[in-house]
Coordinates of C-alpha atoms and ligand atoms in Angstrom, one line a residue:
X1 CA 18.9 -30.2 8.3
X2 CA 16.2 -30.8 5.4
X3 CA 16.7 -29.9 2.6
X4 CA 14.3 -28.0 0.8
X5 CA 13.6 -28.7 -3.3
X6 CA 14.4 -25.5 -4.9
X7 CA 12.5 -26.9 -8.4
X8 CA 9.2 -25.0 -9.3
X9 CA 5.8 -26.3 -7.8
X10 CA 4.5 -29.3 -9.6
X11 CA 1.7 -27.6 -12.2
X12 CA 3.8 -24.3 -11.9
X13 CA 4.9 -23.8 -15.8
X14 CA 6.5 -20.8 -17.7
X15 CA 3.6 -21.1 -20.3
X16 CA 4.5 -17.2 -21.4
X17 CA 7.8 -16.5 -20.1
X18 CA 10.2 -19.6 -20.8
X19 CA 11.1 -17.1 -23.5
X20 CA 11.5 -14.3 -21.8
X21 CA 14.1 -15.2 -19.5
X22 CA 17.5 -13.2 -20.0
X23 CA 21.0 -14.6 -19.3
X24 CA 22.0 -13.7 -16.0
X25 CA 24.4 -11.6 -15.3
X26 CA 26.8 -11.3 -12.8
X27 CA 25.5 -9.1 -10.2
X28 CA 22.3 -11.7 -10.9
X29 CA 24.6 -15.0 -10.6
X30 CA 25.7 -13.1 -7.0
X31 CA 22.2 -11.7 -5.7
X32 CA 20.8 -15.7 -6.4
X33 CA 23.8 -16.6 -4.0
X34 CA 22.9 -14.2 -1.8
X35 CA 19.5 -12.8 -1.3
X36 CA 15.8 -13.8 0.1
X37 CA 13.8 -11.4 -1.6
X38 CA 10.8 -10.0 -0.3
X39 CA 7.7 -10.6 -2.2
X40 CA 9.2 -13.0 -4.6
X41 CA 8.6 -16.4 -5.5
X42 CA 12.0 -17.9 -4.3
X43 CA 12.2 -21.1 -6.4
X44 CA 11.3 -19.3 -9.8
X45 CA 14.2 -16.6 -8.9
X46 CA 16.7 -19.1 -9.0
X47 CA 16.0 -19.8 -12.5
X48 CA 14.8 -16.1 -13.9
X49 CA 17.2 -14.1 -11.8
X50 CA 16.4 -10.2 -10.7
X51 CA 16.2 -7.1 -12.6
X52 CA 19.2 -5.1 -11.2
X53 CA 18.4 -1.4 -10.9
X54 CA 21.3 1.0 -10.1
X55 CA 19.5 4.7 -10.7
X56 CA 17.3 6.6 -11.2
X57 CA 16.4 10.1 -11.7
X58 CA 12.5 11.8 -12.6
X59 CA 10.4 9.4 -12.7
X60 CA 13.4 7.0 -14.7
X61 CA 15.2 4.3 -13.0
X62 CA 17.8 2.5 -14.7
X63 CA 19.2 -0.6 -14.6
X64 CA 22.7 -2.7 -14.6
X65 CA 23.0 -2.5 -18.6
X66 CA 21.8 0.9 -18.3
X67 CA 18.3 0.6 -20.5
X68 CA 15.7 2.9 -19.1
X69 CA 12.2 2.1 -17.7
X70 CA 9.4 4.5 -16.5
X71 CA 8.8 3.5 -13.2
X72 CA 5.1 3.4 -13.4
X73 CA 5.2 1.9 -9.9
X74 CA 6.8 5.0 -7.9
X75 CA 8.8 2.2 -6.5
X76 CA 6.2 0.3 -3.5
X77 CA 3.5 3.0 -4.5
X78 CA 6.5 5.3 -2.4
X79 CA 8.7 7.6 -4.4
X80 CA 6.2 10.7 -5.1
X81 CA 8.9 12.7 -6.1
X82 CA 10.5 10.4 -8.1
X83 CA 14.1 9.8 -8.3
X84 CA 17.4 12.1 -7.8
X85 CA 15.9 14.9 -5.5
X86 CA 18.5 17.1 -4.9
X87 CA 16.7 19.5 -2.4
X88 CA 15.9 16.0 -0.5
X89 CA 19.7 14.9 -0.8
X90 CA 21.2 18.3 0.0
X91 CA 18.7 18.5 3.4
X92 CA 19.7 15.0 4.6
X93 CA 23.6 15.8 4.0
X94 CA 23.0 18.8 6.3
X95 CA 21.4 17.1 9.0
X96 CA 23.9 14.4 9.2
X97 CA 26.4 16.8 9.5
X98 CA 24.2 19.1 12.3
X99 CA 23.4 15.7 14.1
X100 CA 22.9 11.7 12.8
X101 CA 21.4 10.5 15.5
X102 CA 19.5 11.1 19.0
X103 CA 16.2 9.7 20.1
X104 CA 12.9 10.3 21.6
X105 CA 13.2 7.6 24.2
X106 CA 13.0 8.3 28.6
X107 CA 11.9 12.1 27.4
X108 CA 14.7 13.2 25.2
X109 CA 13.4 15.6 22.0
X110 CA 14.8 17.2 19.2
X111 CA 13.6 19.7 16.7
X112 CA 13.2 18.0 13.7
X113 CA 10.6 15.5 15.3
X114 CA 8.8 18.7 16.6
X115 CA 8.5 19.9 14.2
X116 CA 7.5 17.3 11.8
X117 CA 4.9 16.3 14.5
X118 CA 3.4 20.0 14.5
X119 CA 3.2 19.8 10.6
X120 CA 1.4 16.2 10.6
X121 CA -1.2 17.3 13.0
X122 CA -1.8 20.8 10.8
X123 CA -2.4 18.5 7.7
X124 CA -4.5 15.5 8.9
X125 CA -7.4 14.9 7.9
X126 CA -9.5 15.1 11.3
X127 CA -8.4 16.2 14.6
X128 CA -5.3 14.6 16.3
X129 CA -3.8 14.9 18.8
X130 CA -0.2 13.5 19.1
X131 CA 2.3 11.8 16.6
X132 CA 4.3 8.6 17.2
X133 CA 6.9 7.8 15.1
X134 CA 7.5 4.2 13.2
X135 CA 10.1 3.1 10.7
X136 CA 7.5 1.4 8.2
X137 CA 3.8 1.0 7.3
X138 CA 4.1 -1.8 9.5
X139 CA 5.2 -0.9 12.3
X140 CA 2.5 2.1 12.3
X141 CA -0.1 -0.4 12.0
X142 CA 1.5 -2.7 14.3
X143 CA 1.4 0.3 16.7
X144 CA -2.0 0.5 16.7
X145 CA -2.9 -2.7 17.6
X146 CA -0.5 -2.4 20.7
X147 CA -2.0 1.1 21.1
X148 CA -5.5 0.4 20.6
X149 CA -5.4 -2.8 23.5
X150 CA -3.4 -0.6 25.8
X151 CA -6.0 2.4 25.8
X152 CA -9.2 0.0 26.1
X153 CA -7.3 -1.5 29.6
X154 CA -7.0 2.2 30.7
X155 CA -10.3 2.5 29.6
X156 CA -11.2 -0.4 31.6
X157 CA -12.8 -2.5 29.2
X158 CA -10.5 -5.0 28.7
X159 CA -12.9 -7.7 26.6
X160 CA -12.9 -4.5 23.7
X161 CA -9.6 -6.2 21.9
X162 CA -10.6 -7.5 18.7
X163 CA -9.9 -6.1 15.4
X164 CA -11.9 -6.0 12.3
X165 CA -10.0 -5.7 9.2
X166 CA -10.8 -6.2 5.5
X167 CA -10.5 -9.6 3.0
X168 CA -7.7 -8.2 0.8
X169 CA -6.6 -5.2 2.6
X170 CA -2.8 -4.7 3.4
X171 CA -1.7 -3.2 6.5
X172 CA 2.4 -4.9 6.0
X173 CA 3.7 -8.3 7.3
X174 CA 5.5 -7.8 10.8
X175 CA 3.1 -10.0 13.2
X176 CA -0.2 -8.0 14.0
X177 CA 0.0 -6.2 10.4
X178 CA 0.3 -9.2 8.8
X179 CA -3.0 -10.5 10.5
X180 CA -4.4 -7.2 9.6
X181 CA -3.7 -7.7 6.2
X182 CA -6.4 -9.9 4.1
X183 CA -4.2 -11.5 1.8
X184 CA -3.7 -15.4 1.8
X185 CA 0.2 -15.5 1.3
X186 CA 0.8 -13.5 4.1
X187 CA -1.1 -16.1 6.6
X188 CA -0.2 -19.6 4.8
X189 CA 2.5 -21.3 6.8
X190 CA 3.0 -18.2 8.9
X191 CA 0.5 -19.5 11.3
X192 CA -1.1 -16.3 11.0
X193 CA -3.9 -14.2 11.7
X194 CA -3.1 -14.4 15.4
X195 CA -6.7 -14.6 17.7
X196 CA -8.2 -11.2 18.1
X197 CA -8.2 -10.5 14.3
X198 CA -11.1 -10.7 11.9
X199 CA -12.0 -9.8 8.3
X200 CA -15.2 -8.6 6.6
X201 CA -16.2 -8.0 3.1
X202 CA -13.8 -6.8 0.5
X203 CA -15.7 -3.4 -0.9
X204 CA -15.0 -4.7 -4.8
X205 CA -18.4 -4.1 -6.8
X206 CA -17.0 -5.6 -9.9
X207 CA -15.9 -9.0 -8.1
X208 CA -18.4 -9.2 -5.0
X209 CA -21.4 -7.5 -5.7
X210 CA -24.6 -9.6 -6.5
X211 CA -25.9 -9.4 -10.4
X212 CA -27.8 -6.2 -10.8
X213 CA -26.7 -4.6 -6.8
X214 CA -26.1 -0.9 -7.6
X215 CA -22.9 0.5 -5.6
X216 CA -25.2 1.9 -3.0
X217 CA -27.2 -1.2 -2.4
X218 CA -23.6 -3.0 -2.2
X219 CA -22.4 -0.3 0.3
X220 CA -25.0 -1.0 2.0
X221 CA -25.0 -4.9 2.3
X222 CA -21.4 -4.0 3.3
X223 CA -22.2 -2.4 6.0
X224 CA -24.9 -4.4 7.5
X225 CA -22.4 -7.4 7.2
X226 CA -20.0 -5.8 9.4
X227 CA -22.7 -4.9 11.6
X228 CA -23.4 -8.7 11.7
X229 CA -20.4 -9.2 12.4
X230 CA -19.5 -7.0 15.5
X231 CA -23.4 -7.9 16.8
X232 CA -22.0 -11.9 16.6
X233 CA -19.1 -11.3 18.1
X234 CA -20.3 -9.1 20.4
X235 CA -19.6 -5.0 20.7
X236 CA -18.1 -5.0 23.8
X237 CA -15.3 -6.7 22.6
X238 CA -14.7 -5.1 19.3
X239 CA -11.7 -2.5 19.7
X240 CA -11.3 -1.1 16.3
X241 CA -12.0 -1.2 12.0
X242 CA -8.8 -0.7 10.4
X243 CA -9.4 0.1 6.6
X244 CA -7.5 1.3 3.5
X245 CA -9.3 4.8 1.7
X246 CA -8.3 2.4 -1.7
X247 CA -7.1 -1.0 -0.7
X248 CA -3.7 -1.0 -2.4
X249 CA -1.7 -4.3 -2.5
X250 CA -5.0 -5.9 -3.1
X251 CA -5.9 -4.6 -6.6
X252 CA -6.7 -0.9 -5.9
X253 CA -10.1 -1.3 -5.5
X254 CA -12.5 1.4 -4.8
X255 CA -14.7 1.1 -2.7
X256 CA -18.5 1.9 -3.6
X257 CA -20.3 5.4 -3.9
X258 CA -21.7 5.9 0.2
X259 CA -19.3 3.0 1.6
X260 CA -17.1 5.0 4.3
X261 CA -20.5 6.9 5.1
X262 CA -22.3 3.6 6.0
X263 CA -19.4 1.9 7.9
X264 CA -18.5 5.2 10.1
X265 CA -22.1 4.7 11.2
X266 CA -21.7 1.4 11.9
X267 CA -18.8 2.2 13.5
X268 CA -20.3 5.2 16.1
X269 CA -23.3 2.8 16.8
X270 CA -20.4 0.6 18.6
X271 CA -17.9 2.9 19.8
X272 CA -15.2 1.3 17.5
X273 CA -12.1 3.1 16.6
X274 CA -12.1 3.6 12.9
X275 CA -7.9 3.8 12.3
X276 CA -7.4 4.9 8.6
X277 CA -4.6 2.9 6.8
X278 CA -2.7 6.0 5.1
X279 CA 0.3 4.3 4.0
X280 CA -0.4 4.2 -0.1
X281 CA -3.3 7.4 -0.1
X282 CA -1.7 10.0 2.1
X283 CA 0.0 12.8 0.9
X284 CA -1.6 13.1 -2.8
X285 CA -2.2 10.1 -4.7
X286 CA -5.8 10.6 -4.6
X287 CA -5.9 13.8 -5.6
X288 CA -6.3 15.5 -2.0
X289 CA -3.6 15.2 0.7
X290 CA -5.3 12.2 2.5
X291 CA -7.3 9.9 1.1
X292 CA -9.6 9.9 4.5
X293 CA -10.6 12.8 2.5
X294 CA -11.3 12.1 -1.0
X295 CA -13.9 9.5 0.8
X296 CA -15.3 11.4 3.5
X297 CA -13.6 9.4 6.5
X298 CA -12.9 11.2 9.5
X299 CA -10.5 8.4 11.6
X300 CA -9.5 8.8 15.7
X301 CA -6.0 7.5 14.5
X302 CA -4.0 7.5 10.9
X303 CA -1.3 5.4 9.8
X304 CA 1.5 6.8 7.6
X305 CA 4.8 6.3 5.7
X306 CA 6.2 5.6 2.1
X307 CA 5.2 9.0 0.4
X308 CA 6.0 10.6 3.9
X309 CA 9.9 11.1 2.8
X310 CA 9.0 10.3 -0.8
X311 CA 10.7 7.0 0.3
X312 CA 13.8 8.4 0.5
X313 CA 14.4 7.9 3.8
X314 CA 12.1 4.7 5.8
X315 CA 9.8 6.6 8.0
X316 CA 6.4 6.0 8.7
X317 CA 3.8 8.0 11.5
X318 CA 1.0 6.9 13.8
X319 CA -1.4 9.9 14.6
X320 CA -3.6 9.4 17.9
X321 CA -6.9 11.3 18.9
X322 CA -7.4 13.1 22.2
X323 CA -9.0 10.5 23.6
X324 CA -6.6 7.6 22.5
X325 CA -3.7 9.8 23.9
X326 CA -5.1 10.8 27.4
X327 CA -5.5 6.8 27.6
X328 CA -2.2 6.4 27.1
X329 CA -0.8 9.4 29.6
X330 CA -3.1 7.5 32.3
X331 CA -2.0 3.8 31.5
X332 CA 1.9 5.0 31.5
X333 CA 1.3 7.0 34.9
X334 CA -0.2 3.6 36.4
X335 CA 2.5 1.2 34.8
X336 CA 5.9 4.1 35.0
X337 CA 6.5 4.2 31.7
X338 CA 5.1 4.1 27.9
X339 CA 6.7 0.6 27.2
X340 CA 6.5 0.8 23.3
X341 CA 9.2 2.6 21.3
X342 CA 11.9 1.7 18.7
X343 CA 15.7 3.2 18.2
X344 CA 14.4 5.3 15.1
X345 CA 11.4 6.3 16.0
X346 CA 11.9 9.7 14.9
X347 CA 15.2 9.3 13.4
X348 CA 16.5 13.3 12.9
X349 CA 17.3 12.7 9.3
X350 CA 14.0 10.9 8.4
X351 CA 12.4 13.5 10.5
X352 CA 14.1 16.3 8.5
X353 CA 13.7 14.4 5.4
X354 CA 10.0 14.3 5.8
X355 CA 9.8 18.0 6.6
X356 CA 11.3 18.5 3.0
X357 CA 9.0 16.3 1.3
X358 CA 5.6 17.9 3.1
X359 CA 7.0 21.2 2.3
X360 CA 7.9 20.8 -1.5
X361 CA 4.6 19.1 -2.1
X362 CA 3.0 22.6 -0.6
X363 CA 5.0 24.7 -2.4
X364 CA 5.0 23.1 -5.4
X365 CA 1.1 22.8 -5.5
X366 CA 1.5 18.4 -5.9
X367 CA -1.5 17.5 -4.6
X368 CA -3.6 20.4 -6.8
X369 CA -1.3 19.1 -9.6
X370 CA -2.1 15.5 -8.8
X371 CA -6.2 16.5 -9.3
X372 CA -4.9 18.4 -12.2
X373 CA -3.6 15.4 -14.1
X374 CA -6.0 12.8 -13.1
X375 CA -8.4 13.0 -15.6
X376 CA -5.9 12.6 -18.5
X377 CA -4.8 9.6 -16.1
X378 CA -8.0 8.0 -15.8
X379 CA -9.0 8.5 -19.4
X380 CA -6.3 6.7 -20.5
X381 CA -6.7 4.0 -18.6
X382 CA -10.2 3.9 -18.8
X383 CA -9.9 3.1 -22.6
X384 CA -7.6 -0.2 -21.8
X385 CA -10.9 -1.4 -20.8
X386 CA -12.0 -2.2 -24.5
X387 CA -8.9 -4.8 -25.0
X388 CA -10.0 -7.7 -25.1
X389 CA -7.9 -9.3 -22.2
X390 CA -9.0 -6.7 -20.0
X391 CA -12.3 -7.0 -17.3
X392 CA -12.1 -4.1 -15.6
X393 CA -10.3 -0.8 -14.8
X394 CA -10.3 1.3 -11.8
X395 CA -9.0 4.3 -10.2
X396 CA -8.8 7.7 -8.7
X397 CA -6.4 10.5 -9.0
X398 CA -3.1 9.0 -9.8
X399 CA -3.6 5.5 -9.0
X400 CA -5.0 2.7 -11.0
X401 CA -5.2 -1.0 -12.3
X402 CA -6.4 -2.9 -14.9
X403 CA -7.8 -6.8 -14.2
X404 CA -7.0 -9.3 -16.6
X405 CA -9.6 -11.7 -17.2
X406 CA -9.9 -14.9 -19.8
X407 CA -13.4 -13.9 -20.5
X408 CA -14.7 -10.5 -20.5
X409 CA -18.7 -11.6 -20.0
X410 CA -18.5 -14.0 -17.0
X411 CA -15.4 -12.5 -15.4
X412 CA -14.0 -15.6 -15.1
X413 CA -10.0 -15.2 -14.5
X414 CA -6.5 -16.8 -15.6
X415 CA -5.8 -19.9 -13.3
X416 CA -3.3 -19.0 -11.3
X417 CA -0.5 -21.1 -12.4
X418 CA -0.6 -19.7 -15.8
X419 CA 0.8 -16.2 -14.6
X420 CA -0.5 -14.3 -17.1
X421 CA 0.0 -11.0 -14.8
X422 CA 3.2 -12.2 -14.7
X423 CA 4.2 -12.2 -18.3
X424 CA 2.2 -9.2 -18.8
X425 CA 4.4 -7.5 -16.7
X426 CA 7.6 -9.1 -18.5
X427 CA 6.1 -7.5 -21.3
X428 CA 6.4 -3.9 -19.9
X429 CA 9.7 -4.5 -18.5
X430 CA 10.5 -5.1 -22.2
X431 CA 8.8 -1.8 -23.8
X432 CA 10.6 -0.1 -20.6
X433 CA 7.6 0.4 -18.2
X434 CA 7.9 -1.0 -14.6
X435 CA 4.1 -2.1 -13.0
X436 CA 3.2 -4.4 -10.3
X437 CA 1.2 -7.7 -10.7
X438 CA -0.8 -7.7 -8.0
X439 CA -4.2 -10.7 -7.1
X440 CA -6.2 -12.1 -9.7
X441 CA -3.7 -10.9 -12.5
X442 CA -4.9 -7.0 -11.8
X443 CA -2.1 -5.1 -13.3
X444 CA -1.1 -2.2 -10.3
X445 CA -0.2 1.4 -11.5
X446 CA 0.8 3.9 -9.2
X447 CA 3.3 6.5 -10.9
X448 CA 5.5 9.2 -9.1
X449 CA 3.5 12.2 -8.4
X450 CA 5.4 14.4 -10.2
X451 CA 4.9 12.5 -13.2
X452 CA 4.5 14.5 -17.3
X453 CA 1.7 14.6 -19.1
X454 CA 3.8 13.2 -21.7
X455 CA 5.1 10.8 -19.3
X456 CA 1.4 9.7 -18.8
X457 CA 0.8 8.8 -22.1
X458 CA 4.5 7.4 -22.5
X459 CA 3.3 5.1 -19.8
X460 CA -0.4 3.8 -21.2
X461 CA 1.3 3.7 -24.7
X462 CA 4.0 0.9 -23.3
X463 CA 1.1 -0.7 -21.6
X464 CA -1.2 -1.2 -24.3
X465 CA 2.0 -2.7 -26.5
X466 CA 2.5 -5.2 -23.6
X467 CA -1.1 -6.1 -23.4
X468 CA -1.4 -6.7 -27.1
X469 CA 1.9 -8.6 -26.7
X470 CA 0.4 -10.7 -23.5
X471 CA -2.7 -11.2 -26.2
X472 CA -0.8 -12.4 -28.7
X473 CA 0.7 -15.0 -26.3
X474 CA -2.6 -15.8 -24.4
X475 CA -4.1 -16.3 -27.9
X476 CA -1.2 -18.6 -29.3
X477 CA -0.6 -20.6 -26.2
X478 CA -4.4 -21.1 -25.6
X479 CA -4.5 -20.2 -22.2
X480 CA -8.4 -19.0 -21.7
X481 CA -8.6 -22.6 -21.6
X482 CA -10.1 -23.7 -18.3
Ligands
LIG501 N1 -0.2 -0.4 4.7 C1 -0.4 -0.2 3.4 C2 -1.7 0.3 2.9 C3 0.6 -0.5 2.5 O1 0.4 -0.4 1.2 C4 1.8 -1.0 3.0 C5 2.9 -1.4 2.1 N2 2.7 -1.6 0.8 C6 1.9 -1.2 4.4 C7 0.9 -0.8 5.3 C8 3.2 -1.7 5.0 O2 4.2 -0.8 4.9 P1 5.7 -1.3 5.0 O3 6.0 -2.2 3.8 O4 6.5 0.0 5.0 O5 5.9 -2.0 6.2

């Protein structure tokens, strides 16, 4: 076998957090022995260990040594209700009890899947028609891809294949997501994107537009670039756009003023299937339910999960239009069967989980609450834009980031192997505020729903003491160096 060096990257230093690294305990010693960690840069773990969290309840999670942290990341942009739901814990208990497990496979049914399927077509944001069940956000996606290339052969066009996708959108990492997704270390060395998968422009006004573009004239240029691109490549054999409302995992950006209106256009000019990438927006974080509606998309097919069960149970949801389902009744009476399907799919206590979870954010008013507290959100976050490490912030409703940039007038950013995002987000973990570093040291946040007012400002008054503190080191250590 070859053996692979565990040491760090040659150029890869610990300018900012050589300090910063704790003892390891033993549950740390164990999970080195023991884990590959998703997301995670494997050499460097060896040497800094994890951050063991073992509860959490609110919007607190906990961990080994029992110090608190705010957990300004709802988790994977997931756990809307935050932590310790008893309703959610007393509804899974009973349906364990009533029944763990059956399927949906060869016809069988059960209520809870019904019923959750009834719910999710009276609450999308355009007219569907049926509901497939997934255990993930990629797996939906994944889904579609099979689903879009099996309609377009019972359409008989079977050239229209190819999907467009964005630069630095996220759509998950099983095989076809992970081509979906736009993000360079989910293709290097995975042999990745398979054929069949392009990318356009990344709708990021601060980053991509040209000196002096308005949003609109940037929206525009977007859209006549993908309109390029499908005319290149031909529209008879582009299939479908798959896009984020806010691209998540790539920096939550937001995408220009008149963007979604230009690119449906595009879109209906072709006859592509616009499939909207639900996984982060849906259910609230944008202040409506969906984010298809905050920016005026109206998809033929949804993706869903994460805030579905408030992540407390792994369920995710494919919603199909009319047309994409009567495809799929006439391919499966041609072939005998729907040949796509996994154990869970539907799982009766995800199923009943999820039901839970739609029907305390309706009663309790989340998503009006969500639009309630976004301004104080926003404003806050807005005013991290004066510090001087910081180039820009963005968001909507309750969902935001901050990019970190070594100087303020050009833009220009960190180099990478300095990790200033990184040690910025040491920083929090210090003051007891878990974020996400996310490209080009852009600092995610992305709090449970049900977060306090007080909570909100709990949360931007730990962050601006970590940015001061990641100042202090940038400043000492001379790192806006190029
Ligand atoms: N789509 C989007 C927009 C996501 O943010 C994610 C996960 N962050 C996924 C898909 C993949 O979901 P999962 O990790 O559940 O496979």
């Amino acid at each position: 076998m070859t053996k692979v060096d565990l040491t760090l990257p040659p150029g890869l230093t610990l300018p900012l957090m050589s300090e910063m690294i704790m003892p390891l305990s033993n549950a740390a010693m164990r999970d080195i022995e023991t884990l590959v960690h998703p997301y995670t840069n494997l050499a460097l773990h060896r040497e800094t260990g994890p951050l063991v969290i073992n509860r959490g309840e609110g919007v607190f999670v906990y961990d080994e040594h029992g110090k608190a942290y705010l957990e300004g990341m709802a988790g994977l942009w997931c756990a809307a209700l935050g932590y310790g739901n008893e309703e959610l814990a007393e509804v899974a208990a009973r349906q364990i009890r009533t029944l763990s497990f059956t399927h949906l496979f060869g016809g069988k049914s059960h209520d809870p899947a019904i019923e959750l399927a009834e719910k999710l077509k009276e609450i999308a944001p355009s007219p569907m028609s049926k509901v497939f069940f997934t255990c993930s956000g990629s797996e939906a996606n994944d889904t579609q891809v099979k689903l879009i290339w099996y309609m377009n052969n019972a359409l008989g066009r079977p050239q229209k294949k190819k999907i467009i996708s964005r630069i630095k959108g996220y759509h998950g990492v099983t095989i076809a997501s992970a081509s979906l997704t736009g993000l360079p270390n989910n293709h290097i060395d995975f042999d990745l994107p398979i054929p069949g998968i392009l990318h356009t422009g990344t709708p990021h006004h601060y980053r991509n537009a040209v000196p002096g573009e308005s949003e609109v004239d940037f929206a525009t240029r977007l859209a006549d670039e993908l309109e390029a691109l499908i005319l290149k490549e031909g529209p008879e054999t582009i299939a479908a756009f798959i896009a984020e409302p806010i691209m998540g995992a790539g920096g939550v950006i937001i995408p220009p003023t008149t963007y979604f209106e230009k690119i449906q256009e595009v879109l209906h000019r072709h006859d592509v299937v616009l499939i909207a990438d639900e996984v982060i927006c849906g259910f609230g974080r944008t202040g409506k339910m969906w984010g298809s509606q905050t920016f005026d998309m109206q998809p033929n097919a949804l993706s869903c999960a994460k805030a579905l069960t408030s992540a407390y149970f792994p369920l995710g949801a494919v919603m199909i239009d009319e047309r994409m389902y009567d495809a799929l009744v006439s391919e499966s009476r041609k072939i005998g069967t729907f040949g796509h399907g996994f154990t869970y799919s539907g799982h009766p206590v995800g199923s009943a989980m999820a039901l839970k979870t739609i029907e305390i954010y309706q009663r309790e008013r989340i998503v009006e609450k969500v639009a309630a507290k976004a301004p104080q959100f926003q404003k806050r976050l807005k005013a991290l834009a004066d510090h001087p490490l910081v180039g820009e912030t963005r968001g909507i409703g309750l969902i935001g980031a901050l990019e970190m940039v070594a100087d303020k007038t050009s833009k220009r950013s960190f180099e990478a192997k300095k990790m200033v995002g990184a040690a910025c987000i040491k920083h929090c973990e210090k003051e007891g505020l878990i974020l996400r570093n996310l490209p080009n040291d852009a600092i995610g946040i992305c709090p449970p729903l049900v977060i306090s007012e007080a909570e909100i400002d709990l949360l931007f008054d730990r962050l601006t003491t970590a940015l001061d503190k990641t100042e202090a080191d940038v400043s000492a250590q001379n790192l806006r160096a190029a």
